[in-house]
Amino acid sequence: LKAQTETPFDAFVTDCQSRVEKALDACLPPEDAPPTLLHKAMRYSTLNGGKRIRPLLIYAAGTAIDIGLSRLDGPACAVELIHAYSLIHDDLPAMDDDCLRRGRPTCHRAFDEATAILAGDALQSLAFQVLTRHPSTTSDPAVRLHLVEALATASGSRGMAGGQALDLASEGRQLELLELENVHIHKTGALLRCCVQMATLLRPDLDPAVTRRLDRFAKCMGLAFQIRDDILDVEGDTRSLGKTGGKDAEQNKATYPSVVGLAESRAMAAQLYDQAMQELERFDGNADLLRGIARYIVGRQH
Amino acid sequence: LKAQTETPFDAFVTDCQSRVEKALDACLPPEDAPPTLLHKAMRYSTLNGGKRIRPLLIYAAGTAIDIGLSRLDGPACAVELIHAYSLIHDDLPAMDDDCLRRGRPTCHRAFDEATAILAGDALQSLAFQVLTRHPSTTSDPAVRLHLVEALATASGSRGMAGGQALDLASEGRQLELLELENVHIHKTGALLRCCVQMATLLRPDLDPAVTRRLDRFAKCMGLAFQIRDDILDVEGDTRSLGKTGGKDAEQNKATYPSVVGLAESRAMAAQLYDQAMQELERFDGNADLLRGIARYIVGRQH
C-alpha cells in the first residue's frame, strides 16, 4: 500500500533500489556454485536491502545528462560491490570491530573472519569484472576503460582505502577541521564523487563545463553525506541506524560533532547542500532527481 | 661476482627481476605521500625481493610470441601487485596466521592488522589502475579491457580468492586427489595461467592454436608449481624458504604429500613438466625461456 503523498523522487528511489537489487543479484555468483560458503557470504553482504545511495546517485546523475537507466546498471553494480566490500572489511575486529550492519550480524559474525576477508577481496575483483563485462554499458572499450580507471582510483590508497587508513590513524587524536575534512573527502567522498564521474564518462561528448559542475556537486554532497553520518552517529539509536550507534565517540574517532559541535556540523551540512544546489542552477528539470538525492542525503534519519 | 656458469636463462631471470622491481617501484605511491603508513606497508610487502615467478612467466611467454619486454611491464606489475595483496591477506591471523614472509616479518607484524588489510585492498585496486594506465602496454583500449577482465576473473571468487576459500575449508579434512587438484588449480593456478593469457591477449592476431597450447602449458605449470610448493613445505627449513616451513602439516592442510605421498607427488610434478614441455614442442628457440621457467618451477629449492 503506497502512501498517497509519494513524490516522483520517492518513486525513483524505490524503482532504482529494486533495479540495482536485481542487477546485483544477476552479477553475483549463485550460492550453489562452489566455493559455496564464499559465494553465500558475498551475497549476504551485498543483497541486504542497503539504501543504495551510490547507485541512486549514478542513476540520478545519468538521468540529468540523458543517459538511459540500463546503461547505468553496470557502473551502479560495480560501485555498490566496492561499497559492500569496504563495509565487510571496515567491520572486521582489527578495524571498527562491529557486530551489526543494516540490522543484521556483520559478515565475519554471520560467517567467520577468514571468509569475510576473502568475500571482501572477491567483491572488489567482481566490481572490475562487472565494469568490463556488463553488456548494456557502452560499446566503446575506451569508455569502459575510463570507468575501470575511475573506480580503481577512487577505491585505492589515494581514495577510499586511503581515507579509511587516515580515519584509523586519527583514533584517539584531536584533529584540526581541515585534517578531518581530508579524512572524509577520501573515506566516503571519493566513491560518491566517482559515481557522478562514471555517469559523465558515459557521455564523452558532454560540455566540460557541465562535467565540472556535476563534479563539484558530487564533491559537496560527498562531504555533506559524511557530516550527516557523523551527526546521525551521535543522534541515532542503534535500531533506526541498523548499525551500532554512538560507536564514533566510544572509539574516540574524530567526527564533525566532536571537532566543531553538533550545531555547527548541521550548519556546515546545510551550507554544502546550498553550494551543491547552486551547481545545478543552470540545469533544467532533468536534474530534479539529483536535487532530490541532495535533500535525501542531508535530511536522512538513517 | 657472477658465476662463470651463468646461462642465458639465469641472465633473463636476473634482468627481469630487476626490471619488474623498477617498474613496481615506479607504480607504487611514494612513501612520503599521505597516507604514509599505508603507502609504506604497500611498498614493504611488494618491494621485498620476491622471486617474481609471475612476472617472469609473463616476460617468458611474451618473448615466445615476439612481444617486446616493455609492453609486458604493465601486466607484470599488475599480476605481482595482486600476488602481493593475496600474500598479505593470507598471512593474517584469521587466515594462515604467519609471522614470516620472504625472510621478514609479515605485513601485519611489521605494521598492524588494520593496515595490512587496507594495504592488501589498496594493492588490488592499484593492480587494475596499472593495467588501465601503464603507457607502454598497448594503444588498443579493447586489448587493455581484456587484460583487466582476465586479471579480475583470475583473482576473484572463481579464481585465486575462491581457491583460498576452498583451501581454508579443507583444513582438518582428508581430501580426494581431485578435490585437492581443484583447490590448487584455483589458489595458485588461476593467476599463473592468467600470466600467459595476458601475454597472448597482447597479440590478438596470434593463431588460436598457439594460444591454446600456451594456455595448456600454463595450466600444467600452475599445478606443478603448487605441488612443488607442497613438497618444499615438507622438505624445506624455514631459513631457505623465507617463510615458516612445516606449516601445512601443522595446520592440517591437505597437500599432495599428505594425500598421495612424497614420492608420488614428485612423480606427478615431473609428469606435469613433461606435458608442459610437449605443448612447447612446435615452438622454436623463442620458447627457451618458457622451458627455463618450467625447469625452474619444478626444480626450485625455495
XYZ file of C-alpha atoms in Angstrom:
604
model
C 0.000 0.000 0.000
C 1.784 3.111 -1.179
C 1.295 6.375 0.669
C -0.739 8.875 -1.310
C 1.926 11.512 -0.801
C 4.563 9.584 -2.785
C 6.615 12.059 -4.803
C 8.292 11.386 -8.160
C 11.566 11.235 -6.211
C 10.194 8.570 -3.852
C 9.115 6.539 -6.850
C 12.558 6.948 -8.410
C 14.224 5.739 -5.204
C 12.003 2.669 -4.957
C 12.396 1.846 -8.652
C 16.162 2.231 -8.684
C 16.612 0.295 -5.464
C 14.758 -2.679 -6.884
C 16.504 -2.183 -10.225
C 20.008 -2.370 -8.728
C 18.982 -5.208 -6.387
C 18.022 -7.238 -9.448
C 21.169 -6.264 -11.335
C 23.370 -7.171 -8.334
C 21.599 -10.490 -7.955
C 22.368 -11.231 -11.615
C 26.047 -10.358 -11.433
C 26.831 -12.083 -8.128
C 27.792 -15.776 -8.442
C 24.977 -18.173 -7.454
C 25.030 -19.520 -3.899
C 25.151 -23.119 -5.038
C 28.245 -22.586 -7.197
C 31.485 -23.536 -5.433
C 33.057 -22.183 -3.319
C 29.552 -22.026 -1.837
C 30.442 -20.515 1.547
C 32.343 -17.668 -0.097
C 29.528 -17.020 -2.557
C 26.953 -17.093 0.275
C 28.999 -14.519 2.184
C 29.347 -12.278 -0.885
C 25.588 -12.373 -1.482
C 24.739 -11.986 2.230
C 26.764 -8.783 2.433
C 25.536 -7.271 -0.814
C 21.871 -8.266 -1.171
C 20.726 -6.952 2.174
C 18.483 -4.029 1.407
C 21.031 -1.261 1.721
C 19.960 2.278 0.902
C 21.922 2.096 -2.369
C 22.852 5.791 -2.182
C 25.738 5.315 -4.617
C 23.673 3.590 -7.323
C 20.919 6.202 -6.789
C 23.485 8.922 -7.358
C 24.616 7.246 -10.592
C 21.058 6.858 -11.863
C 20.191 10.457 -10.901
C 23.343 11.917 -12.459
C 22.860 9.822 -15.581
C 19.252 10.977 -15.890
C 20.393 14.606 -15.599
C 22.527 14.141 -18.721
C 20.070 11.968 -20.678
C 21.625 8.543 -20.223
C 19.162 5.659 -20.165
C 18.956 3.695 -16.904
C 20.055 0.389 -18.441
C 23.427 1.874 -19.450
C 23.945 2.802 -15.783
C 23.292 -0.669 -14.325
C 26.918 -1.853 -14.734
C 28.539 1.152 -13.009
C 25.783 1.098 -10.336
C 26.516 -2.555 -9.526
C 30.274 -2.055 -9.629
C 30.268 0.839 -7.174
C 27.882 -0.973 -4.830
C 30.143 -4.062 -4.877
C 33.099 -1.857 -3.898
C 30.984 -0.274 -1.143
C 29.877 -3.710 0.114
C 33.476 -4.982 0.209
C 34.599 -1.906 2.134
C 31.861 -2.358 4.748
C 32.839 -6.016 5.283
C 36.480 -5.092 5.840
C 35.688 -1.989 7.933
C 33.566 -4.113 10.275
C 36.379 -6.638 10.944
C 37.695 -6.974 14.514
C 41.034 -5.409 13.503
C 39.217 -2.387 12.059
C 35.973 -0.985 13.556
C 35.073 -4.318 15.205
C 31.355 -4.051 14.600
C 28.804 -6.805 15.035
C 25.789 -5.186 13.401
C 25.295 -3.889 9.865
C 21.995 -2.995 8.221
C 20.255 -4.601 11.199
C 21.927 -7.991 10.737
C 25.120 -9.646 12.016
C 28.186 -8.370 10.145
C 29.801 -10.746 7.640
C 32.515 -12.019 9.996
C 29.852 -12.693 12.649
C 27.456 -14.463 10.300
C 30.312 -16.459 8.722
C 33.873 -16.229 10.011
C 36.720 -13.759 9.767
C 38.666 -15.529 7.020
C 35.552 -15.836 4.880
C 34.761 -12.168 5.462
C 38.239 -11.085 4.344
C 38.018 -13.236 1.213
C 34.436 -12.168 0.450
C 35.552 -8.536 0.522
C 38.535 -9.314 -1.698
C 36.406 -11.202 -4.201
C 33.735 -8.457 -4.274
C 36.420 -5.971 -5.249
C 37.566 -8.204 -8.128
C 33.938 -8.699 -9.154
C 33.366 -4.940 -9.355
C 36.024 -4.665 -12.060
C 34.766 -7.778 -13.844
C 31.286 -6.219 -13.988
C 32.633 -2.985 -15.484
C 34.445 -4.913 -18.216
C 31.534 -7.238 -18.974
C 28.142 -5.693 -18.288
C 26.543 -5.765 -21.734
C 24.439 -2.585 -21.737
C 27.028 -0.052 -20.514
C 28.655 1.047 -23.765
C 30.038 -0.357 -26.989
C 33.163 1.824 -26.690
C 36.053 -0.029 -24.958
C 37.861 3.271 -24.308
C 34.887 4.479 -22.251
C 34.778 1.227 -20.288
C 38.468 1.535 -19.591
C 37.908 5.033 -18.193
C 35.216 3.619 -15.907
C 37.664 0.986 -14.603
C 40.355 3.600 -14.067
C 37.974 5.959 -12.256
C 36.655 3.254 -9.934
C 40.102 1.772 -9.222
C 41.473 5.227 -8.397
C 38.525 6.133 -6.171
C 38.834 2.818 -4.298
C 42.582 2.756 -3.754
C 45.176 4.217 -1.426
C 44.502 7.746 -2.609
C 40.759 7.263 -2.395
C 38.538 5.168 -0.145
C 41.150 2.751 1.280
C 43.441 5.698 1.981
C 40.612 7.513 3.759
C 39.980 4.508 5.958
C 43.711 4.431 6.824
C 43.603 8.142 7.726
C 40.487 7.520 9.823
C 42.168 4.710 11.787
C 45.278 6.858 12.290
C 43.078 9.616 13.721
C 41.632 7.465 16.523
C 42.267 8.998 19.920
C 43.794 12.115 18.406
C 42.187 15.566 18.246
C 42.098 16.620 14.592
C 42.008 20.061 13.038
C 38.950 20.704 10.893
C 40.999 20.582 7.683
C 42.507 17.220 8.618
C 39.080 15.839 9.376
C 37.733 17.138 6.086
C 40.633 15.360 4.375
C 39.676 12.046 6.031
C 36.046 12.440 4.982
C 36.851 13.523 1.424
C 38.761 10.269 0.951
C 36.858 7.796 3.103
C 33.392 8.486 1.729
C 33.746 11.359 -0.694
C 35.957 9.667 -3.288
C 33.493 6.898 -4.081
C 30.440 9.195 -4.123
C 32.253 11.577 -6.427
C 33.220 8.626 -8.628
C 29.514 7.801 -9.058
C 28.836 11.112 -10.780
C 32.138 10.869 -12.646
C 31.208 7.463 -14.074
C 27.893 8.858 -15.308
C 29.647 11.728 -17.093
C 32.252 9.328 -18.557
C 29.386 7.649 -20.411
C 28.844 10.958 -22.233
C 32.279 11.813 -23.726
C 30.528 14.469 -25.824
C 29.349 16.390 -22.745
C 30.303 20.064 -22.395
C 33.314 20.001 -19.997
C 31.762 22.889 -18.053
C 28.747 20.677 -17.299
C 31.045 17.836 -16.236
C 32.876 20.195 -13.867
C 29.634 21.489 -12.361
C 28.409 17.947 -11.735
C 31.770 17.050 -10.210
C 31.581 19.996 -7.807
C 28.018 18.982 -6.926
C 29.301 15.474 -6.127
C 32.201 16.796 -4.066
C 29.880 18.920 -1.895
C 27.399 16.097 -1.420
C 30.148 13.579 -0.627
C 31.320 15.694 2.268
C 27.767 16.529 3.363
C 26.975 12.815 3.403
C 29.778 12.033 5.822
C 28.971 15.017 8.076
C 25.374 13.763 8.206
C 26.737 10.296 9.060
C 28.720 11.756 11.951
C 25.639 13.635 13.190
C 23.478 10.504 12.948
C 26.004 8.508 14.956
C 25.537 10.991 17.813
C 21.759 11.379 17.433
C 20.632 7.989 16.250
C 19.801 4.901 18.185
C 21.077 1.515 17.087
C 17.702 0.292 15.883
C 16.989 3.047 13.375
C 20.605 3.144 12.154
C 20.782 -0.615 11.594
C 24.307 -0.401 12.956
C 25.684 0.320 16.404
C 25.048 3.975 17.333
C 27.499 6.003 19.401
C 30.465 3.976 18.096
C 32.429 7.035 16.994
C 32.584 8.560 20.470
C 33.271 5.170 22.019
C 36.194 4.579 19.644
C 37.437 8.125 20.120
C 37.021 8.881 16.436
C 37.347 12.397 15.169
C 33.968 13.498 13.828
C 32.415 16.807 12.842
C 30.347 16.979 16.061
C 33.453 16.279 18.167
C 35.532 18.900 16.344
C 33.051 21.731 15.675
C 29.997 20.745 17.754
C 26.582 19.482 16.708
C 25.005 22.822 15.748
C 27.962 23.894 13.602
C 28.042 20.448 11.953
C 24.414 20.887 10.948
C 25.159 24.361 9.624
C 28.075 23.058 7.559
C 25.986 20.260 6.041
C 23.304 22.837 5.152
C 25.907 25.107 3.583
C 27.309 22.264 1.452
C 23.742 21.473 0.378
C 23.255 25.089 -0.750
C 26.541 25.015 -2.672
C 25.550 21.760 -4.342
C 22.193 23.249 -5.338
C 23.932 26.231 -6.887
C 25.947 23.937 -9.145
C 22.663 22.605 -10.505
C 21.131 26.025 -11.134
C 21.751 26.038 -14.868
C 20.295 22.552 -15.305
C 16.693 22.049 -16.350
C 14.149 19.678 -14.835
C 16.311 16.661 -15.657
C 18.398 17.426 -12.579
C 15.398 17.171 -10.234
C 16.457 13.675 -9.191
C 19.915 14.989 -8.262
C 18.232 17.713 -6.226
C 16.159 15.010 -4.574
C 19.283 12.980 -3.768
C 20.881 16.027 -2.177
C 17.828 16.626 0.020
C 17.731 12.914 0.835
C 21.397 12.887 1.875
C 21.179 15.965 4.080
C 17.808 15.049 5.573
C 18.216 11.291 6.072
C 17.429 9.833 9.503
C 19.395 6.568 8.990
C 80.795 -11.506 -8.901
C 78.732 -13.575 -11.332
C 79.362 -17.296 -11.609
C 81.032 -18.242 -14.880
C 78.402 -20.861 -15.493
C 75.599 -18.309 -15.818
C 73.183 -19.463 -18.512
C 71.081 -17.242 -20.783
C 68.108 -18.227 -18.604
C 69.897 -17.105 -15.422
C 70.636 -13.782 -17.096
C 66.985 -13.466 -18.136
C 65.829 -14.122 -14.567
C 68.195 -11.520 -13.113
C 67.313 -8.950 -15.766
C 63.574 -9.409 -15.468
C 63.650 -9.413 -11.675
C 65.405 -6.046 -11.624
C 63.180 -4.844 -14.472
C 59.939 -5.588 -12.610
C 61.386 -4.299 -9.320
C 61.982 -0.942 -11.018
C 58.572 -0.954 -12.680
C 56.854 -1.778 -9.369
C 58.781 0.948 -7.601
C 57.549 3.415 -10.221
C 53.887 2.425 -10.000
C 53.647 2.207 -6.202
C 52.794 5.501 -4.449
C 55.813 7.171 -2.796
C 56.303 6.522 0.920
C 56.158 10.182 1.799
C 52.779 10.722 0.135
C 49.857 10.511 2.556
C 48.565 8.212 3.886
C 52.213 7.450 4.586
C 51.755 4.403 6.813
C 49.536 2.720 4.228
C 51.948 3.515 1.406
C 54.891 2.230 3.495
C 53.033 -1.032 4.085
C 52.173 -1.395 0.394
C 55.817 -0.877 -0.599
C 57.167 -3.069 2.238
C 55.059 -6.009 1.073
C 55.757 -5.596 -2.637
C 59.384 -4.434 -2.933
C 60.928 -7.226 -0.920
C 62.925 -9.268 -3.390
C 60.328 -11.899 -4.166
C 61.155 -14.481 -6.821
C 58.757 -12.727 -9.249
C 57.731 -16.032 -10.816
C 54.545 -14.488 -12.231
C 56.285 -11.559 -13.961
C 58.980 -13.976 -15.219
C 56.251 -16.114 -16.725
C 54.747 -13.077 -18.468
C 58.113 -11.954 -19.848
C 58.964 -15.503 -20.984
C 55.567 -16.095 -22.612
C 55.693 -12.679 -24.261
C 59.174 -13.390 -25.632
C 57.935 -16.697 -27.050
C 55.404 -14.795 -29.176
C 57.639 -11.836 -30.067
C 56.297 -9.181 -27.717
C 58.854 -6.636 -26.542
C 59.587 -6.589 -22.790
C 58.410 -3.010 -22.280
C 54.893 -3.902 -23.413
C 54.856 -6.585 -20.694
C 55.835 -4.312 -17.776
C 52.242 -3.235 -17.022
C 50.776 -6.755 -16.868
C 53.870 -7.958 -14.943
C 53.388 -5.251 -12.293
C 49.644 -5.785 -12.116
C 49.888 -9.521 -11.504
C 52.641 -9.060 -8.915
C 50.511 -6.458 -7.079
C 47.645 -8.974 -6.959
C 50.058 -11.653 -5.724
C 51.466 -9.297 -3.049
C 47.968 -8.397 -1.822
C 46.999 -12.077 -1.604
C 50.093 -12.891 0.474
C 49.337 -10.057 2.920
C 45.777 -11.272 3.428
C 46.736 -14.983 3.513
C 49.252 -14.271 6.291
C 46.653 -12.539 8.538
C 45.866 -14.122 11.925
C 42.369 -15.080 10.737
C 43.848 -16.871 7.719
C 47.205 -18.724 7.822
C 48.456 -16.659 10.789
C 52.037 -16.453 9.631
C 54.721 -14.195 11.057
C 57.416 -14.629 8.415
C 57.353 -13.931 4.684
C 60.354 -13.751 2.367
C 62.569 -13.815 5.449
C 60.968 -10.734 7.033
C 58.058 -10.102 9.406
C 54.716 -10.345 7.612
C 52.866 -7.086 6.916
C 50.547 -7.293 9.946
C 53.579 -7.961 12.178
C 55.694 -5.159 10.738
C 52.720 -2.743 10.805
C 49.380 -3.731 12.286
C 46.431 -5.847 11.234
C 44.200 -2.998 10.069
C 46.985 -1.511 7.970
C 47.706 -4.940 6.476
C 44.063 -5.429 5.472
C 43.938 -1.974 3.873
C 47.328 -2.368 2.173
C 46.082 -5.578 0.533
C 42.857 -3.877 -0.522
C 44.700 -0.899 -1.995
C 47.212 -3.124 -3.814
C 44.323 -4.864 -5.524
C 42.877 -1.524 -6.689
C 46.338 -0.437 -7.824
C 46.734 -3.546 -9.993
C 43.706 -2.510 -12.043
C 44.825 1.119 -12.153
C 48.181 -0.013 -13.561
C 46.522 -2.086 -16.280
C 44.415 0.883 -17.366
C 47.283 3.373 -17.245
C 50.685 1.824 -17.922
C 51.782 3.703 -21.038
C 53.743 1.049 -22.961
C 51.252 -1.845 -22.840
C 49.134 -1.196 -25.927
C 47.361 1.599 -27.762
C 44.238 -0.545 -28.182
C 41.701 0.054 -25.372
C 39.883 -3.179 -26.241
C 43.061 -5.161 -25.532
C 43.563 -3.345 -22.216
C 39.996 -4.108 -21.273
C 40.606 -7.812 -21.930
C 43.647 -7.649 -19.638
C 41.514 -6.143 -16.862
C 38.825 -8.761 -17.367
C 41.344 -11.622 -17.359
C 43.077 -10.434 -14.191
C 39.830 -9.658 -12.348
C 38.451 -13.090 -13.215
C 41.653 -14.895 -12.207
C 41.735 -13.007 -8.881
C 38.105 -13.378 -7.874
C 35.800 -15.911 -6.264
C 36.166 -18.316 -9.153
C 39.920 -17.875 -9.255
C 42.514 -17.135 -6.587
C 40.227 -15.882 -3.781
C 37.946 -18.855 -4.374
C 40.919 -21.227 -4.188
C 41.964 -19.731 -0.874
C 38.396 -20.244 0.410
C 38.478 -23.889 -0.720
C 41.875 -24.301 0.932
C 40.609 -22.954 4.268
C 37.523 -25.160 4.040
C 39.792 -28.191 3.554
C 41.677 -27.707 6.828
C 41.466 -30.785 9.017
C 39.607 -32.750 6.342
C 41.035 -35.570 4.229
C 40.587 -34.607 0.572
C 40.325 -36.776 -2.509
C 43.023 -36.113 -5.083
C 40.572 -34.445 -7.467
C 39.330 -32.104 -4.740
C 42.888 -31.167 -3.871
C 43.702 -30.558 -7.519
C 40.668 -28.264 -7.665
C 41.970 -26.232 -4.695
C 45.400 -25.884 -6.296
C 44.074 -25.035 -9.756
C 42.242 -22.084 -8.233
C 44.535 -20.981 -5.403
C 47.751 -20.747 -7.415
C 46.944 -21.997 -10.888
C 44.450 -19.306 -11.916
C 46.891 -16.412 -11.518
C 49.823 -18.255 -13.155
C 47.590 -19.201 -16.063
C 46.457 -15.589 -16.299
C 50.094 -14.511 -16.772
C 50.398 -16.455 -20.005
C 46.877 -15.435 -21.006
C 47.738 -11.731 -20.615
C 50.788 -12.168 -22.840
C 48.689 -13.797 -25.567
C 45.990 -11.097 -25.222
C 48.638 -8.592 -26.342
C 48.799 -10.495 -29.656
C 45.154 -10.600 -30.880
C 46.488 -11.756 -34.266
C 48.015 -14.918 -32.793
C 46.982 -18.303 -34.231
C 44.326 -19.595 -31.744
C 46.033 -23.000 -31.778
C 49.208 -21.374 -30.426
C 47.183 -19.563 -27.756
C 45.607 -22.851 -26.688
C 48.983 -24.621 -26.497
C 50.409 -21.843 -24.350
C 47.332 -21.971 -22.137
C 47.748 -25.719 -21.613
C 51.431 -25.152 -20.846
C 50.428 -22.603 -18.208
C 47.789 -24.895 -16.725
C 50.303 -27.734 -16.287
C 52.931 -25.450 -14.802
C 50.426 -23.792 -12.452
C 49.581 -27.143 -10.908
C 53.223 -28.279 -10.897
C 54.154 -25.071 -9.088
C 51.745 -25.747 -6.235
C 52.745 -29.419 -5.961
C 56.372 -28.277 -5.706
C 55.274 -25.783 -3.036
C 53.647 -28.581 -1.044
C 56.807 -30.713 -1.374
C 59.020 -27.813 -0.286
C 56.882 -27.213 2.788
C 57.657 -30.790 3.893
C 61.328 -30.765 2.838
C 62.399 -27.201 3.394
C 63.591 -25.476 6.501
C 62.309 -22.051 7.451
C 65.526 -20.272 6.572
C 65.765 -21.356 2.932
C 62.013 -20.958 2.372
C 61.920 -17.453 3.830
C 58.609 -18.450 5.376
C 57.668 -20.867 8.115
C 58.301 -24.465 6.965
C 56.101 -27.378 8.036
C 53.066 -25.077 8.369
C 50.851 -27.232 6.159
C 51.117 -30.304 8.361
C 50.793 -28.205 11.499
C 47.598 -26.594 10.177
C 46.280 -29.937 8.946
C 46.176 -28.699 5.376
C 45.519 -31.082 2.554
C 48.653 -31.215 0.378
C 49.924 -33.532 -2.342
C 52.404 -35.230 0.022
C 49.653 -35.795 2.598
C 47.243 -37.208 0.003
C 49.478 -39.217 -2.347
C 52.832 -39.323 -0.511
C 56.108 -37.562 -1.239
C 57.409 -39.889 -3.977
C 54.149 -39.836 -5.922
C 53.990 -36.032 -5.549
C 57.427 -35.755 -7.132
C 56.364 -38.105 -9.933
C 53.247 -36.038 -10.612
C 55.213 -32.788 -10.783
C 57.640 -34.442 -13.209
C 54.740 -35.693 -15.338
C 53.187 -32.215 -15.492
C 56.586 -30.851 -16.502
C 56.772 -33.359 -19.377
C 53.251 -32.447 -20.501
C 54.133 -28.781 -20.408
C 57.256 -29.417 -22.489
C 55.190 -31.263 -25.079
C 52.966 -28.218 -25.538
C 56.075 -26.248 -26.481
C 57.372 -28.824 -28.981
C 56.251 -26.945 -32.066
C 57.749 -23.685 -30.850
C 61.191 -22.588 -31.988
C 64.038 -21.239 -29.852
C 61.887 -18.298 -28.726
C 60.238 -20.596 -26.209
C 63.524 -21.449 -24.481
C 62.754 -19.014 -21.671
C 59.413 -20.729 -21.080
C 61.263 -24.064 -20.969
C 63.655 -22.493 -18.477
C 60.751 -21.274 -16.327
C 59.276 -24.757 -16.304
C 62.587 -26.281 -15.159
C 62.934 -23.507 -12.590
C 59.453 -24.140 -11.194
C 59.852 -27.903 -10.928
C 63.434 -27.749 -9.651
C 63.261 -24.789 -7.264
C 64.540 -25.250 -3.710
C 62.668 -22.295 -2.199
